[in-house]
Tab-separated table of C-alpha atoms in Angstrom:
chain	number	residue	atom	x	y	z
K	643	MET	CA	41.229	165.500	97.674
K	644	ASN	CA	40.914	161.764	97.081
K	645	SER	CA	43.016	159.675	94.696
K	646	LYS	CA	40.248	159.524	92.086
K	647	ASP	CA	40.133	163.323	91.885
K	648	GLN	CA	43.939	163.476	91.619
K	649	ILE	CA	43.905	160.984	88.744
K	650	MET	CA	41.243	162.973	86.899
K	651	ILE	CA	43.174	166.224	87.320
K	652	LYS	CA	46.408	164.598	86.126
K	653	ARG	CA	44.807	163.048	83.055
K	654	LEU	CA	42.824	166.170	82.258
K	655	LYS	CA	46.066	168.173	82.198
K	656	GLU	CA	47.772	165.527	80.045
K	657	GLN	CA	44.971	165.465	77.489
K	658	MET	CA	44.738	169.261	77.362
K	659	LYS	CA	48.440	169.306	76.571
K	660	ILE	CA	48.024	166.622	73.907
K	661	SER	CA	45.159	168.583	72.334
K	662	GLY	CA	47.017	171.886	72.599
K	663	ILE	CA	44.180	173.736	74.320
K	664	ASN	CA	43.829	175.642	77.576
K	665	ALA	CA	41.052	175.523	80.163
K	666	ARG	CA	39.013	178.326	78.593
K	667	GLN	CA	39.178	176.771	75.127
K	668	LEU	CA	38.233	173.361	76.513
K	669	SER	CA	35.214	174.755	78.354
K	670	LEU	CA	33.972	176.332	75.120
K	671	LYS	CA	34.584	173.178	73.101
K	672	ALA	CA	32.777	171.019	75.675
K	673	ASN	CA	30.017	173.609	76.123
K	674	VAL	CA	30.381	173.680	79.888
K	675	GLY	CA	30.598	176.701	82.153
K	676	LYS	CA	33.783	178.752	81.964
K	677	SER	CA	34.648	177.993	85.585
K	678	PHE	CA	33.949	174.250	85.324
K	679	ILE	CA	37.401	173.238	84.055
K	680	TYR	CA	39.202	175.661	86.374
K	681	ASP	CA	37.313	174.294	89.386
K	682	ILE	CA	38.311	170.711	88.543
K	683	LEU	CA	41.958	171.599	87.958
K	684	SER	CA	42.141	173.562	91.215
K	685	GLY	CA	40.449	170.796	93.195
K	686	LYS	CA	37.436	172.956	94.084
K	687	SER	CA	35.033	170.677	92.232
K	688	THR	CA	35.238	167.233	93.844
K	689	ASN	CA	31.966	165.821	92.527
K	690	PRO	CA	31.376	167.091	88.966
K	691	THR	CA	28.362	165.748	87.107
K	692	THR	CA	28.938	162.753	84.853
K	693	LYS	CA	27.162	164.519	81.988
K	694	LYS	CA	29.611	167.425	82.021
K	695	ILE	CA	32.656	165.184	82.469
K	696	GLN	CA	31.463	163.114	79.493
K	697	ALA	CA	31.245	166.320	77.437
K	698	VAL	CA	34.813	167.189	78.450
K	699	ALA	CA	36.030	163.681	77.584
K	700	ASP	CA	34.344	163.893	74.165
K	701	ALA	CA	35.925	167.295	73.530
K	702	LEU	CA	39.358	165.844	74.319
K	703	GLY	CA	38.774	162.709	72.253
K	704	VAL	CA	39.114	160.317	75.188
K	705	SER	CA	36.769	158.001	77.050
K	706	LEU	CA	35.057	158.822	80.328
K	707	PRO	CA	36.487	155.713	82.078
K	708	TYR	CA	39.991	156.794	81.056
K	709	LEU	CA	39.658	160.170	82.781
K	710	MET	CA	38.389	158.547	85.969
K	711	HIS	CA	40.167	155.146	86.059
K	712	ASP	CA	42.690	154.069	88.658
K	713	SER	CA	46.385	154.815	88.177
K	714	CYS	CA	47.272	151.307	87.005
K	715	ASN	CA	45.842	151.436	83.512
K	716	ASP	CA	47.301	148.368	81.841
K	717	ASN	CA	43.837	146.866	82.297
K	718	LEU	CA	42.351	149.517	80.002
K	719	LYS	CA	41.556	147.840	76.693
K	720	ASN	CA	41.388	149.397	73.248
K	721	THR	CA	37.810	149.835	72.073
K	722	ASP	CA	36.159	150.474	68.717
K	723	GLU	CA	36.649	154.193	69.319
K	724	TYR	CA	39.724	154.581	71.521
K	725	VAL	CA	43.299	153.323	71.617
K	726	PHE	CA	45.646	153.706	74.591
K	727	ILE	CA	49.249	154.699	73.846
K	728	LYS	CA	51.922	153.830	76.422
K	729	ASN	CA	54.040	156.606	77.846
K	730	LEU	CA	57.795	155.977	77.908
K	731	SER	CA	60.069	157.551	80.514
K	732	PRO	CA	63.775	156.902	81.187
K	733	GLU	CA	62.996	154.452	83.991
K	734	ASP	CA	60.818	152.476	81.576
K	735	PHE	CA	63.740	151.821	79.215
K	736	ASN	CA	64.496	148.362	80.609
K	737	ASP	CA	60.811	147.513	80.378
K	738	LEU	CA	60.907	148.409	76.696
K	739	GLN	CA	63.918	146.174	76.133
K	740	LYS	CA	62.239	143.301	77.967
K	741	ASN	CA	58.911	143.917	76.197
K	742	SER	CA	57.239	143.930	79.601
K	743	THR	CA	54.098	145.789	80.530
K	744	CYS	CA	54.216	149.534	80.931
K	745	LYS	CA	54.067	150.538	84.574
K	746	LYS	CA	53.446	154.201	83.859
K	747	THR	CA	50.714	156.233	82.226
K	748	ARG	CA	48.891	155.482	79.018
K	749	ILE	CA	47.358	158.311	77.032
K	750	SER	CA	44.059	157.803	75.251
K	751	PHE	CA	43.597	158.789	71.596
K	752	LYS	CA	40.620	158.430	69.313
K	753	LYS	CA	41.365	155.682	66.788
K	754	ASP	CA	40.585	157.884	63.811
K	755	ARG	CA	43.328	160.233	64.999
K	756	ILE	CA	45.779	157.334	64.713
K	757	ASN	CA	44.344	155.525	61.687
K	758	ASN	CA	43.983	158.672	59.582
K	759	SER	CA	47.650	159.517	59.989
K	760	PRO	CA	50.915	158.043	58.724
K	761	TYR	CA	51.391	156.065	61.942
K	762	THR	CA	52.101	152.374	61.966
K	763	ASN	CA	50.647	149.791	64.329
K	764	PRO	CA	49.504	151.625	67.496
K	765	GLU	CA	51.297	148.932	69.510
K	766	ASN	CA	54.572	150.397	68.188
K	767	ILE	CA	53.747	153.942	69.300
K	768	ARG	CA	54.874	155.501	72.582
K	769	THR	CA	54.564	159.000	73.977
K	770	VAL	CA	57.732	160.697	75.218
K	771	THR	CA	57.810	164.106	76.908
K	772	ILE	CA	60.689	166.288	75.742
K	773	ASP	CA	63.125	167.154	78.523
K	774	GLY	CA	65.688	169.782	77.572
K	775	ASP	CA	66.376	172.283	74.811
K	776	TYR	CA	68.349	170.183	72.297
K	777	MET	CA	65.783	170.596	69.518
K	778	GLU	CA	64.607	174.170	70.093
K	779	PRO	CA	62.925	175.842	68.282
K	780	THR	CA	61.524	172.725	66.534
K	781	LEU	CA	60.612	170.912	69.757
K	782	LEU	CA	60.328	172.620	73.130
K	783	ASN	CA	60.827	171.387	76.667
K	784	GLY	CA	57.562	169.767	77.776
K	785	ASP	CA	56.275	168.898	74.301
K	786	ILE	CA	54.655	165.458	74.125
K	787	THR	CA	55.920	163.459	71.151
K	788	LEU	CA	54.575	160.350	69.443
K	789	VAL	CA	57.429	157.911	68.818
K	790	ASP	CA	57.395	154.869	66.527
K	791	ILE	CA	59.651	152.373	68.314
K	792	SER	CA	59.745	150.093	65.256
K	793	LYS	CA	61.923	152.670	63.456
K	794	LYS	CA	65.465	151.973	64.636
K	795	THR	CA	67.514	153.238	61.680
K	796	PRO	CA	67.684	156.851	60.444
K	797	THR	CA	66.455	156.126	56.930
K	798	PRO	CA	65.045	158.496	55.896
K	799	PRO	CA	66.661	161.228	58.018
K	800	GLY	CA	64.505	162.536	60.831
K	801	ILE	CA	64.164	163.315	64.520
K	802	TYR	CA	64.692	160.390	66.866
K	803	ILE	CA	64.600	159.562	70.563
K	804	LEU	CA	67.882	158.079	71.834
K	805	TYR	CA	68.917	156.510	75.120
K	806	ASP	CA	72.324	157.871	76.139
K	807	GLY	CA	72.839	155.679	79.197
K	808	LEU	CA	71.376	158.272	81.553
K	809	GLY	CA	68.091	159.258	79.980
K	810	LEU	CA	66.083	159.837	76.833
K	811	VAL	CA	67.342	162.559	74.500
K	812	VAL	CA	66.069	163.856	71.180
K	813	LYS	CA	68.370	164.408	68.194
K	814	ARG	CA	68.195	164.748	64.437
K	815	LEU	CA	69.844	161.772	62.693
K	816	GLU	CA	71.086	161.380	59.129
K	817	SER	CA	72.909	158.475	57.501
K	818	ILE	CA	75.999	159.603	55.557
K	819	LYS	CA	78.877	158.065	53.605
K	820	LYS	CA	82.379	159.158	54.504
K	821	SER	CA	85.531	157.530	53.142
K	822	ASN	CA	83.547	154.442	52.147
K	823	GLU	CA	82.291	154.208	55.724
K	824	SER	CA	78.646	154.433	56.761
K	825	LEU	CA	78.205	156.914	59.592
K	826	ILE	CA	75.369	158.681	61.375
K	827	ARG	CA	75.418	162.454	61.714
K	828	VAL	CA	73.862	163.468	65.044
K	829	THR	CA	72.705	167.072	65.315
K	830	ALA	CA	70.590	169.309	67.520
K	831	ASP	CA	68.471	172.112	66.072
K	832	ASN	CA	69.672	174.255	68.981
K	833	LYS	CA	72.970	175.591	67.671
K	834	ASN	CA	74.396	175.789	71.189
K	835	TYR	CA	75.059	172.052	70.874
K	836	LYS	CA	77.701	170.633	68.552
K	837	SER	CA	76.955	167.953	65.984
K	838	TYR	CA	79.019	164.778	65.780
K	839	GLU	CA	79.364	161.622	63.716
K	840	CYS	CA	79.409	158.011	64.867
K	841	SER	CA	78.570	154.500	63.745
K	842	LEU	CA	75.032	153.159	64.021
K	843	SER	CA	76.219	150.581	66.562
K	844	GLU	CA	77.252	153.391	68.924
K	845	LEU	CA	73.696	154.729	69.103
K	846	ASN	CA	70.836	153.332	71.120
K	847	ILE	CA	67.875	154.457	69.021
K	848	ILE	CA	64.498	154.146	70.723
K	849	GLY	CA	62.402	155.276	67.779
K	850	ARG	CA	61.460	157.978	65.303
K	851	ILE	CA	59.298	160.962	66.262
K	852	ILE	CA	56.224	161.047	64.040
K	853	GLY	CA	54.207	163.784	65.722
K	854	PHE	CA	53.974	166.022	68.765
K	855	SER	CA	51.608	168.135	70.847
K	856	ARG	CA	52.272	171.392	72.660
K	857	ALA	CA	50.427	173.197	75.418
K	858	VAL	CA	48.782	176.519	74.589
K	859	GLY	CA	49.249	179.613	76.692
């Protein structure tokens, strides 16, 4: 299997997860044979027809070049129809602070999916994959979240991505007043984890979660 095929498989899986559909559902939506998606994902199909791949890309709301581009995708430009959202992982945290280019994956979304939602400037949006069970059952391990990195204060209350010095974690934040002191209540929806209170300066808030996608099946 060559690198181009590996890239297509990786991005196909990512976009299926974003769209919340499985291989069978995607094949029906794209009107391709039932085995077509399975063959690509398994590596059996190494030279699928452009027409069918275009149908799959359209069904996922991404561009054909995105599915088949090389792994360094900073050169992918937003178009009239598509916008590319940077993925943020723990090792990218310093890049975020330095406002440098993203060295990891970008995920393609149709612009109307962004513009017809309460999102801000797409340049302020990142995708973060949930790692852990802090927010179960609201958010599950492996969910892909959309994070607005321009939202650094928990007003209004909501679910935020934090950097704890080791990695990215997700917590529910709420600003409270206690003895004339402004504090932040930090909680997890999973009741196995205790809540705590701290000052805003003690938190390293990456951004507010404004949406998420979950794999089906």
